[in-house]
Amino acid sequence: MISRRDFLQATVAASAIWGASGVGKWSRLAAQQALGQDQLLAFEPLGNVTLIHITDVHAQLKPVWFREPEINLGVGEAAGKPPHVTGADFQKMFGIESGSPHAYALTYPDFVALARGYGRMGGMDRVATVVKAIRAERPEAIILDGGDTWQGSLTALRTNGQDMVDVMNKLGVEAMTSHWEFTLGIDRVTEIVDSLPFPFLGANIFDAEWDEPAYEPYKIFERGGAKVAVIGQAFPYMPIANPGWMFPKLSFGIREERMAEVVQEVRDAGADLVVVLSHNGFDVDRKMAGRVPGIDVILTGHTHDALPEPVIVGNTLVIASGSNGKFVSRVDLDVREGRMMGFRHKLIPIFSDVIAPDPEMTALIDGHRAPFQADLDEVLGTTESLLYRRGNFNGTWDDLICQALLEEREADIALSPGFRWGPSLLPGEPIRREDLMNATAMSYPSAYRSEMTGEFLHTIMEDVADNLFNPDPYYQQGGDMVRVGGMGYDIDVSKPMGSRISNMTLLRTGEPIDPAQTYVVSGWASVNPETEGPAIWDVVESYLKRKGTVTVEPNTSVKVSGA
């Protein structure tokens, strides 16, 4: 295997962090002049194998605003390491100039001003242009989809994922893995998988009754004179994070020993390069890379991290390609004599005003959207604040959702799940139904209203905190902290489970939450099959239409320490 020293030298020589000067106060025209499609796609080819990776699109077919997190805390060995570095620290770590296109794409400072200068990002017709350009140069490039593709928009919900299936087929995807796909229900997943022209990979998905693999574990491609094995790793905690009753006969898990066995199996079958197409989340994949020998590349997903360089663990590259269609990763590899000899990588930002849309893909996307266009375009209200979701703690989109739950459902406390999906909206923009559905579109949307004791609320908060801040990545089950409305709390992320959450306070009265007292709590996205209530988008739509214009003040009710 190639040595770590050789890898580090290759990283210095070949990593493709691009940069350009720019400031958020530039006009749109000036911003476009600072960029060009040729510049964004510029790449000096290397070796004989090319991988194209896209992940966590969450059904975003059109260009979006998407603010990267302000807070992304790492614990244990991950503390202070990518991707747990944000803002100015991230810019310093990767040598990114403030106000530059890369600063806008990858960090949050001055987001609104930079967004108005550089424009939206993403759009699957722009992604198609990038993929075609790479394939024109490297016809044998392997296009891989990391999952969380069929869910996250009004059209995906209304078509049961068919719009995304058709788009990814058109893009030329050659293998995928999964997570939210299973929330369409096992019958629909089976129907789609049976129709796909490429494998739906999941080495860690088993038939729960027979304890045998339920899906293809890997696919071996012969490209550039090399055998390239792509192993699929689906999200390990499906039955915990999502409703297990939607896929009752399947079991998941990290299954590290299974991964090691499959890696050995493909090596024995003659694989020269082993790629894991993963939806584990970055920290889980970093740990797996250090414990399972023989993996050359992990294309990671789930945690929506976007990094301009691979993280190297031993002899394994861990590559993070962002979310919502904002980025495409290109990885060229020199594979000779049965091993990887070198690499070159570029995280390509999809600036929608710079990259020309592919006409065929545009037509396909617009055709899927046409039956729903009136619903998509209906204006429900206006925001005077930046609406964003991504971050370890409350974001303004979920603060808005929580306020709607508090008022429309007449609750003391509101809970909104710590989902990472959902684009942003800029101050002054109308809130269309499409925008609301981009933050709420899912198959179990009921907004419940129930009574909970203070003690039970504390248990919920501690459980979610451990999912995020357990120092062992294998116990981190994904998502950010549950967003809370009507209640404040303190959290010490360095403490063990059961003692991280303190000073829970009912904001309406300023009184401490009484463990023995009962509170009216409203929330949504419960994994319980018996959940009753209106769809969350109906609750928020009612609130928006009543308010007209909304302002979401910065949330100061969560006090964080121990980071």
Coordinates of C-alpha atoms in Angstrom, one line a residue:
M1 CA 0.0 0.0 0.0
I2 CA 1.0 3.6 -0.6
S3 CA 2.7 5.1 2.5
R4 CA 1.2 7.9 4.6
R5 CA 4.2 10.0 3.8
D6 CA 3.5 9.6 0.1
F7 CA -0.2 10.5 0.7
L8 CA 0.8 13.7 2.5
Q9 CA 3.1 14.7 -0.3
A10 CA 0.4 14.0 -2.8
T11 CA -2.0 16.1 -0.8
V12 CA 0.3 19.1 -0.8
A13 CA 1.1 18.7 -4.5
A14 CA -2.3 17.7 -5.9
S15 CA -5.2 19.0 -3.7
A16 CA -7.2 21.5 -5.7
I17 CA -8.3 24.2 -3.4
W18 CA -9.2 27.0 -5.8
G19 CA -9.6 30.6 -4.7
A20 CA -10.5 34.0 -6.0
S21 CA -10.7 37.3 -4.4
G22 CA -14.2 38.8 -3.8
V23 CA -16.3 40.7 -1.3
G24 CA -19.9 40.3 -0.4
K25 CA -20.7 43.9 -1.5
W26 CA -19.9 43.2 -5.1
S27 CA -22.7 43.3 -7.6
R28 CA -23.9 40.0 -9.1
L29 CA -22.2 40.9 -12.4
A30 CA -18.9 41.5 -10.6
A31 CA -19.2 38.2 -8.8
Q32 CA -19.8 36.4 -12.0
Q33 CA -16.8 38.0 -13.6
A34 CA -14.7 36.7 -10.8
L35 CA -15.7 33.2 -11.7
G36 CA -16.1 31.1 -14.9
Q37 CA -17.3 27.7 -15.7
D38 CA -13.9 26.7 -17.1
Q39 CA -12.2 27.9 -13.9
L40 CA -14.6 25.9 -11.8
L41 CA -14.1 22.7 -13.8
A42 CA -10.3 23.2 -14.4
F43 CA -8.5 20.0 -13.4
E44 CA -5.2 18.4 -14.4
P45 CA -6.1 14.7 -14.9
L46 CA -4.2 12.0 -13.1
G47 CA -3.9 8.3 -13.4
N48 CA -6.5 6.0 -14.9
V49 CA -9.5 6.0 -12.6
T50 CA -12.0 8.8 -11.9
L51 CA -14.7 8.9 -9.3
I52 CA -17.6 11.4 -9.3
H53 CA -19.4 11.7 -6.0
I54 CA -22.6 13.5 -5.1
T55 CA -24.5 12.9 -1.9
D56 CA -27.4 14.2 0.3
V57 CA -29.2 16.1 -2.5
H58 CA -32.4 15.8 -0.6
A59 CA -34.5 16.2 -3.8
Q60 CA -33.3 19.7 -4.5
L61 CA -33.6 19.9 -8.2
K62 CA -33.3 23.7 -8.5
P63 CA -30.6 26.1 -7.3
V64 CA -30.9 27.0 -3.6
W65 CA -29.4 29.1 -0.8
F66 CA -27.8 26.9 1.8
R67 CA -25.9 28.4 4.7
E68 CA -23.2 26.1 6.2
P69 CA -23.2 25.6 9.9
E70 CA -22.0 28.2 12.4
I71 CA -21.7 25.5 15.1
N72 CA -20.4 22.0 14.4
L73 CA -18.9 20.7 17.5
G74 CA -16.6 17.7 17.7
V75 CA -16.1 15.6 20.8
G76 CA -13.5 13.1 21.9
E77 CA -10.8 12.6 19.3
A78 CA -12.8 14.6 16.7
A79 CA -12.7 17.8 18.7
G80 CA -11.1 20.6 16.6
K81 CA -10.7 18.4 13.5
P82 CA -12.5 18.8 10.2
P83 CA -15.4 18.8 9.7
H84 CA -15.8 20.3 13.3
V85 CA -14.2 23.6 12.3
T86 CA -16.4 26.5 11.1
G87 CA -16.3 30.1 10.0
A88 CA -13.0 32.0 10.2
D89 CA -11.3 29.0 11.7
F90 CA -12.3 26.9 8.7
Q91 CA -11.1 29.6 6.3
K92 CA -7.7 29.8 8.1
M93 CA -7.3 26.0 8.2
F94 CA -7.8 25.7 4.4
G95 CA -6.3 29.0 3.3
I96 CA -9.5 30.5 2.1
E97 CA -9.8 34.2 1.7
S98 CA -12.7 36.0 3.4
G99 CA -15.3 37.1 1.0
S100 CA -14.1 34.7 -1.7
P101 CA -16.4 32.3 -3.6
H102 CA -15.0 29.5 -1.6
A103 CA -15.7 31.3 1.7
Y104 CA -19.3 31.8 0.6
A105 CA -19.7 28.2 -0.5
L106 CA -18.1 26.5 2.5
T107 CA -18.6 28.8 5.5
Y108 CA -21.3 31.0 7.1
P109 CA -19.7 34.5 7.8
D110 CA -21.3 37.4 5.8
F111 CA -23.5 34.8 4.2
V112 CA -26.4 37.1 3.2
A113 CA -24.1 39.7 1.5
L114 CA -22.1 37.0 -0.2
A115 CA -25.2 35.2 -1.3
R116 CA -26.6 38.3 -2.9
G117 CA -23.3 38.7 -4.7
Y118 CA -22.5 35.2 -5.8
G119 CA -26.0 33.8 -6.2
R120 CA -27.6 30.5 -5.6
M121 CA -25.9 27.2 -5.7
G122 CA -26.8 23.8 -7.0
G123 CA -29.4 22.7 -9.4
M124 CA -29.3 19.2 -10.9
D125 CA -29.1 20.6 -14.5
R126 CA -25.9 22.4 -13.5
V127 CA -24.6 19.2 -11.9
A128 CA -25.4 17.4 -15.2
T129 CA -23.2 20.0 -17.0
V130 CA -20.3 19.3 -14.6
V131 CA -20.7 15.5 -14.9
K132 CA -20.8 15.7 -18.7
A133 CA -17.7 17.8 -18.8
I134 CA -15.8 15.4 -16.6
R135 CA -17.0 12.4 -18.6
A136 CA -16.0 14.2 -21.9
E137 CA -12.5 14.1 -20.5
R138 CA -12.7 10.8 -18.6
P139 CA -15.4 8.7 -20.4
E140 CA -15.0 5.8 -17.9
A141 CA -15.6 8.0 -14.8
I142 CA -17.7 6.2 -12.2
I143 CA -20.7 8.3 -10.9
L144 CA -21.7 7.5 -7.4
D145 CA -24.7 8.7 -5.3
G146 CA -24.3 8.6 -1.5
G147 CA -28.0 8.5 -0.7
D148 CA -30.6 10.9 0.8
T149 CA -31.7 11.5 -2.7
W150 CA -35.4 10.6 -3.0
Q151 CA -36.7 12.8 -0.1
G152 CA -36.8 16.5 0.8
S153 CA -39.1 18.4 -1.5
L154 CA -42.8 18.8 -2.5
T155 CA -42.3 17.1 -5.8
A156 CA -40.4 14.2 -4.4
L157 CA -43.1 13.7 -1.8
R158 CA -45.9 13.9 -4.4
T159 CA -44.2 11.6 -6.9
N160 CA -43.0 9.1 -4.3
G161 CA -39.4 9.9 -5.3
Q162 CA -39.9 9.3 -9.0
D163 CA -38.7 12.8 -10.0
M164 CA -35.3 12.1 -8.3
V165 CA -35.1 8.6 -9.7
D166 CA -35.5 9.8 -13.2
V167 CA -33.0 12.7 -12.7
M168 CA -30.3 10.4 -11.3
N169 CA -30.9 7.9 -14.1
K170 CA -30.5 10.7 -16.6
L171 CA -27.3 11.8 -14.8
G172 CA -25.8 8.4 -15.4
V173 CA -25.4 7.3 -11.7
E174 CA -23.8 3.8 -11.6
A175 CA -24.3 2.9 -7.9
M176 CA -26.0 4.3 -4.8
T177 CA -26.5 3.7 -1.2
S178 CA -29.3 4.9 1.1
H179 CA -30.9 6.4 4.2
W180 CA -34.1 8.5 3.8
E181 CA -35.0 6.5 0.8
F182 CA -36.5 3.9 3.1
T183 CA -39.0 6.4 4.5
L184 CA -40.9 5.9 1.3
G185 CA -41.8 2.5 2.7
I186 CA -40.4 -0.8 1.8
D187 CA -42.9 -1.6 -0.9
R188 CA -42.0 1.6 -2.8
V189 CA -38.3 1.2 -2.2
T190 CA -38.5 -2.4 -3.6
E191 CA -40.4 -1.1 -6.7
I192 CA -37.8 1.6 -7.4
V193 CA -34.8 -0.7 -6.7
D194 CA -36.2 -3.3 -9.1
S195 CA -36.4 -0.6 -11.8
L196 CA -33.0 0.9 -11.4
P197 CA -30.4 0.4 -14.1
F198 CA -27.7 0.4 -11.4
P199 CA -27.2 -1.4 -8.1
F200 CA -28.7 -0.2 -4.8
L201 CA -25.8 -1.1 -2.5
G202 CA -25.9 -1.9 1.2
A203 CA -23.5 -4.4 2.6
N204 CA -24.8 -3.6 6.1
I205 CA -28.5 -4.2 5.4
F206 CA -29.7 -7.6 6.4
D207 CA -33.0 -9.5 6.3
A208 CA -34.0 -9.4 9.9
E209 CA -35.7 -12.9 9.8
W210 CA -33.0 -14.8 8.0
D211 CA -30.0 -12.8 9.0
E212 CA -28.7 -12.7 5.5
P213 CA -27.8 -9.8 3.1
A214 CA -30.9 -8.0 1.8
Y215 CA -29.2 -6.0 -1.0
E216 CA -26.1 -6.2 -3.2
P217 CA -23.1 -5.4 -1.0
Y218 CA -20.8 -4.2 -3.8
K219 CA -20.2 -3.8 -7.4
I220 CA -16.9 -4.3 -9.2
F221 CA -16.2 -2.0 -12.2
E222 CA -13.4 -2.5 -14.7
R223 CA -12.2 1.0 -15.6
G224 CA -8.8 2.2 -16.9
G225 CA -7.4 -1.2 -16.8
A226 CA -8.2 -1.6 -13.1
K227 CA -10.8 -3.4 -11.1
V228 CA -12.6 -0.9 -8.8
A229 CA -14.8 -2.4 -6.1
V230 CA -17.5 0.0 -4.7
I231 CA -19.0 -1.2 -1.4
G232 CA -22.2 0.3 -0.2
Q233 CA -22.8 1.3 3.4
A234 CA -26.3 2.5 4.2
F235 CA -27.2 4.6 7.2
P236 CA -26.6 2.3 10.2
Y237 CA -29.3 3.5 12.6
M238 CA -32.4 3.5 10.3
P239 CA -34.8 1.8 12.8
I240 CA -33.8 4.3 15.6
A241 CA -33.6 7.6 13.7
N242 CA -36.6 6.8 11.3
P243 CA -39.8 4.7 11.7
G244 CA -38.8 1.1 11.7
W245 CA -42.4 0.1 10.9
M246 CA -41.8 1.4 7.4
F247 CA -39.2 -1.3 6.7
P248 CA -40.0 -3.9 9.4
K249 CA -38.1 -6.9 7.9
L250 CA -34.7 -5.2 7.6
S251 CA -31.9 -4.7 10.1
F252 CA -29.0 -2.3 9.8
G253 CA -26.0 -1.4 11.9
I254 CA -22.4 -0.3 11.4
R255 CA -21.3 -4.0 11.1
E256 CA -17.6 -3.3 11.2
E257 CA -16.7 -7.0 11.0
R258 CA -19.0 -7.4 8.0
M259 CA -17.3 -4.5 6.3
A260 CA -13.9 -6.1 6.9
E261 CA -15.1 -9.3 5.4
V262 CA -16.5 -7.7 2.3
V263 CA -13.3 -5.7 1.8
Q264 CA -11.3 -9.0 1.9
E265 CA -13.8 -10.6 -0.4
V266 CA -13.4 -8.0 -3.1
R267 CA -9.6 -8.0 -2.7
D268 CA -9.7 -11.8 -3.1
A269 CA -11.8 -11.2 -6.3
G270 CA -8.9 -9.1 -7.7
A271 CA -10.0 -5.6 -6.8
D272 CA -7.1 -3.1 -7.3
L273 CA -9.0 -0.2 -5.7
V274 CA -11.6 -0.4 -2.8
V275 CA -14.1 2.4 -2.5
V276 CA -16.7 2.6 0.3
L277 CA -19.8 4.5 -0.8
S278 CA -21.0 5.4 2.7
H279 CA -23.9 7.1 4.5
N280 CA -22.4 6.5 8.0
G281 CA -21.6 10.1 8.7
F282 CA -18.1 11.6 8.8
D283 CA -16.9 10.7 12.3
V284 CA -18.2 7.1 11.9
D285 CA -16.3 6.8 8.6
R286 CA -13.2 8.3 10.1
K287 CA -13.2 5.7 12.8
M288 CA -14.0 2.9 10.4
A289 CA -11.1 4.0 8.1
G290 CA -8.8 3.5 11.1
R291 CA -10.1 0.1 12.0
V292 CA -10.8 -1.7 8.7
P293 CA -7.7 -2.3 6.6
G294 CA -7.7 -2.4 2.8
I295 CA -10.1 0.6 2.1
D296 CA -8.6 3.1 -0.3
V297 CA -11.3 5.7 -0.5
I298 CA -14.4 6.4 1.6
L299 CA -16.9 8.7 -0.1
T300 CA -18.8 9.8 3.0
G301 CA -22.3 11.2 3.5
H302 CA -25.1 11.8 5.9
T303 CA -23.6 14.6 8.0
H304 CA -23.6 17.1 5.0
D305 CA -20.0 18.1 5.5
A306 CA -18.2 19.8 2.6
L307 CA -14.4 19.7 2.8
P308 CA -12.0 21.0 0.1
E309 CA -9.4 18.4 0.9
P310 CA -9.6 14.7 1.8
V311 CA -9.0 13.7 5.3
I312 CA -6.3 11.0 5.4
V313 CA -6.6 8.2 7.9
G314 CA -3.7 5.8 7.6
N315 CA -3.8 5.0 3.8
T316 CA -7.5 5.8 3.4
L317 CA -8.9 9.0 1.9
V318 CA -12.1 10.2 3.5
I319 CA -13.9 12.6 1.1
A320 CA -16.9 14.8 2.0
S321 CA -19.0 16.3 -0.8
G322 CA -21.5 18.5 1.0
S323 CA -25.3 18.4 0.4
N324 CA -28.2 19.9 -1.4
G325 CA -26.5 19.7 -4.8
K326 CA -24.0 22.4 -3.8
F327 CA -20.9 20.4 -4.7
V328 CA -19.6 17.6 -6.9
S329 CA -16.4 15.8 -5.9
R330 CA -14.0 14.6 -8.6
V331 CA -11.3 12.2 -7.6
D332 CA -8.6 11.0 -10.0
L333 CA -6.6 8.0 -8.9
D334 CA -3.4 6.4 -10.2
V335 CA -4.1 2.7 -9.8
R336 CA -1.3 0.4 -10.8
E337 CA 0.2 -2.9 -9.7
G338 CA -2.9 -3.7 -7.7
R339 CA -2.8 -0.6 -5.5
M340 CA -3.4 3.1 -5.4
M341 CA -0.2 5.1 -6.2
G342 CA -1.6 8.6 -6.0
F343 CA -4.6 10.8 -6.2
R344 CA -5.9 14.3 -7.2
H345 CA -9.1 15.7 -5.8
K346 CA -11.3 18.7 -6.3
L347 CA -14.5 19.7 -4.6
I348 CA -16.4 21.5 -7.4
P349 CA -18.8 24.2 -6.2
I350 CA -22.0 24.4 -8.3
F351 CA -22.4 28.2 -8.7
S352 CA -25.7 28.3 -10.6
D353 CA -25.1 31.7 -12.2
V354 CA -21.8 30.5 -13.6
I355 CA -22.3 26.9 -14.7
A356 CA -24.6 26.6 -17.7
P357 CA -27.6 24.3 -17.2
D358 CA -27.8 21.2 -19.3
P359 CA -30.9 21.7 -21.5
E360 CA -32.0 18.0 -21.5
M361 CA -31.8 17.8 -17.7
T362 CA -33.6 21.2 -17.4
A363 CA -36.4 19.9 -19.5
L364 CA -36.7 16.7 -17.4
I365 CA -36.8 18.6 -14.2
D366 CA -39.3 21.2 -15.4
G367 CA -41.5 18.4 -16.7
H368 CA -41.7 16.8 -13.3
R369 CA -42.4 20.2 -11.6
A370 CA -45.0 21.4 -14.1
P371 CA -48.0 19.6 -12.5
F372 CA -47.2 21.1 -9.2
Q373 CA -46.1 24.6 -10.2
A374 CA -49.0 26.5 -8.8
D375 CA -48.6 24.9 -5.4
L376 CA -44.8 25.4 -5.5
D377 CA -45.1 29.1 -6.3
E378 CA -47.9 30.1 -3.8
V379 CA -46.6 32.7 -1.4
L380 CA -47.5 32.0 2.2
G381 CA -45.7 34.9 3.8
T382 CA -42.5 36.9 3.9
T383 CA -39.4 36.6 6.1
E384 CA -37.5 39.6 7.4
S385 CA -34.8 37.2 8.8
L386 CA -32.4 34.8 7.3
L387 CA -34.0 31.3 7.6
Y388 CA -31.5 28.5 8.0
R389 CA -31.5 25.1 9.6
R390 CA -28.0 23.5 9.6
G391 CA -26.1 23.7 12.9
N392 CA -25.8 21.7 16.1
F393 CA -28.5 23.7 17.9
N394 CA -31.5 25.8 17.0
G395 CA -31.6 27.3 13.6
T396 CA -34.1 30.0 12.5
W397 CA -36.1 27.8 10.2
D398 CA -36.8 25.5 13.2
D399 CA -37.4 28.4 15.5
L400 CA -40.1 29.5 13.1
I401 CA -41.6 26.0 13.0
C402 CA -41.5 25.8 16.8
Q403 CA -43.2 29.2 17.2
A404 CA -46.0 27.9 14.8
L405 CA -46.4 24.8 16.9
L406 CA -46.6 26.8 20.1
E407 CA -49.3 29.1 18.8
E408 CA -51.2 26.9 16.4
R409 CA -51.3 23.9 18.7
E410 CA -51.5 25.9 22.0
A411 CA -48.5 24.3 23.6
D412 CA -46.2 25.2 26.4
I413 CA -43.1 23.7 24.6
A414 CA -42.4 22.8 21.0
L415 CA -39.9 20.3 19.6
S416 CA -38.6 20.2 16.1
P417 CA -36.2 17.4 15.1
G418 CA -32.6 18.1 14.4
F419 CA -32.7 17.4 10.6
R420 CA -29.8 18.7 8.6
W421 CA -31.8 18.9 5.3
G422 CA -33.6 22.1 4.2
P423 CA -32.2 25.1 2.2
S424 CA -32.1 28.6 3.5
L425 CA -34.1 31.8 2.7
L426 CA -32.6 35.3 2.6
P427 CA -34.2 38.3 4.5
G428 CA -36.9 40.0 2.5
E429 CA -37.8 36.9 0.4
P430 CA -41.3 35.5 0.1
I431 CA -41.9 32.2 1.7
R432 CA -43.4 30.0 -1.0
R433 CA -45.0 26.7 -0.4
E434 CA -41.9 25.1 -2.1
D435 CA -39.7 26.7 0.6
L436 CA -41.8 25.4 3.4
M437 CA -41.9 21.9 1.9
N438 CA -38.2 22.0 1.4
A439 CA -37.9 22.2 5.2
T440 CA -40.7 19.7 6.1
A441 CA -41.4 17.3 3.2
M442 CA -41.4 13.8 4.6
S443 CA -43.7 10.8 4.9
Y444 CA -44.5 11.0 8.6
P445 CA -45.3 14.7 9.2
S446 CA -48.0 14.6 11.9
A447 CA -47.8 17.4 14.4
Y448 CA -48.6 15.8 17.7
R449 CA -49.9 17.5 20.8
S450 CA -49.3 15.6 24.1
E451 CA -48.5 15.9 27.7
M452 CA -45.1 15.2 29.1
T453 CA -43.6 15.5 32.5
G454 CA -40.5 17.6 33.1
E455 CA -38.6 14.5 33.9
F456 CA -39.5 12.9 30.6
L457 CA -38.5 16.0 28.7
H458 CA -35.1 15.9 30.4
T459 CA -34.7 12.2 29.4
I460 CA -35.5 13.1 25.8
M461 CA -33.0 15.9 25.7
E462 CA -30.3 13.7 27.3
D463 CA -30.9 10.9 24.7
V464 CA -30.7 13.3 21.8
A465 CA -27.5 14.9 23.2
D466 CA -25.9 11.5 23.5
N467 CA -26.7 10.7 19.9
L468 CA -24.7 13.8 18.9
F469 CA -22.0 14.2 21.5
N470 CA -21.1 10.6 22.5
P471 CA -17.3 10.6 22.3
D472 CA -17.4 7.2 20.5
P473 CA -18.6 7.9 16.9
Y474 CA -20.1 4.5 16.6
Y475 CA -22.7 5.6 19.2
Q476 CA -23.6 8.8 17.3
Q477 CA -26.8 8.1 15.6
G478 CA -27.0 11.2 13.3
G479 CA -28.8 14.5 13.3
D480 CA -28.3 17.6 15.3
M481 CA -29.9 18.5 18.7
V482 CA -33.7 18.6 18.8
R483 CA -34.8 22.2 18.3
V484 CA -36.8 23.5 21.2
G485 CA -39.3 26.3 21.4
G486 CA -40.7 27.7 24.6
M487 CA -38.0 26.2 26.7
G488 CA -34.3 27.1 27.4
Y489 CA -31.6 24.9 28.7
D490 CA -27.8 24.6 29.3
I491 CA -25.7 21.9 27.8
D492 CA -22.2 20.8 28.6
V493 CA -21.1 18.6 25.7
S494 CA -18.1 17.3 27.7
K495 CA -20.2 15.6 30.3
P496 CA -21.3 11.9 30.2
M497 CA -24.8 10.8 29.2
G498 CA -27.4 11.8 31.7
S499 CA -25.6 14.9 33.0
R500 CA -25.2 17.1 29.9
I501 CA -28.6 19.0 30.2
S502 CA -29.3 21.4 33.1
N503 CA -31.3 24.5 33.9
M504 CA -34.3 23.7 31.8
T505 CA -36.5 26.7 31.9
L506 CA -40.1 27.5 30.7
L507 CA -39.5 30.7 28.8
R508 CA -43.0 32.0 29.2
T509 CA -42.8 32.2 32.9
G510 CA -39.0 32.1 33.6
E511 CA -39.6 29.2 36.0
P512 CA -37.5 26.1 36.1
I513 CA -39.0 23.0 34.5
D514 CA -40.4 20.9 37.3
P515 CA -39.6 17.2 36.9
A516 CA -43.0 16.3 38.4
Q517 CA -45.1 18.8 36.5
T518 CA -46.9 18.0 33.3
Y519 CA -46.4 20.3 30.2
V520 CA -48.3 20.5 26.9
V521 CA -45.7 19.6 24.2
S522 CA -46.2 19.8 20.4
G523 CA -43.7 18.4 17.9
W524 CA -43.5 16.5 14.6
A525 CA -41.8 13.7 12.9
S526 CA -42.4 11.1 15.6
V527 CA -41.3 7.6 14.7
N528 CA -44.4 6.2 16.5
P529 CA -46.9 4.7 14.1
E530 CA -49.8 5.9 16.2
T531 CA -49.0 9.6 16.0
E532 CA -52.0 11.8 15.2
G533 CA -52.2 15.4 14.2
P534 CA -52.2 17.7 11.2
A535 CA -49.2 17.7 8.8
I536 CA -46.5 20.1 10.0
W537 CA -46.6 22.0 6.8
D538 CA -50.3 22.8 7.3
V539 CA -49.6 24.0 10.8
V540 CA -46.8 26.3 9.6
E541 CA -48.8 27.5 6.6
S542 CA -51.7 28.5 8.9
Y543 CA -49.2 30.4 11.1
L544 CA -47.6 32.2 8.1
K545 CA -50.8 33.2 6.5
R546 CA -52.0 34.6 9.9
K547 CA -48.8 36.5 10.5
G548 CA -48.0 37.6 6.9
T549 CA -44.5 38.8 7.7
V550 CA -42.3 37.0 10.2
T551 CA -39.1 38.0 12.0
V552 CA -37.1 35.4 13.8
E553 CA -34.8 36.9 16.5
P554 CA -31.5 35.2 17.3
N555 CA -32.1 32.3 19.8
T556 CA -30.2 32.8 23.0
S557 CA -32.1 30.2 25.1
V558 CA -29.5 27.5 24.7
K559 CA -26.2 27.9 26.6
V560 CA -23.4 25.7 25.4
S561 CA -20.3 24.8 27.4
G562 CA -17.6 22.1 27.4
A563 CA -16.6 22.5 23.7

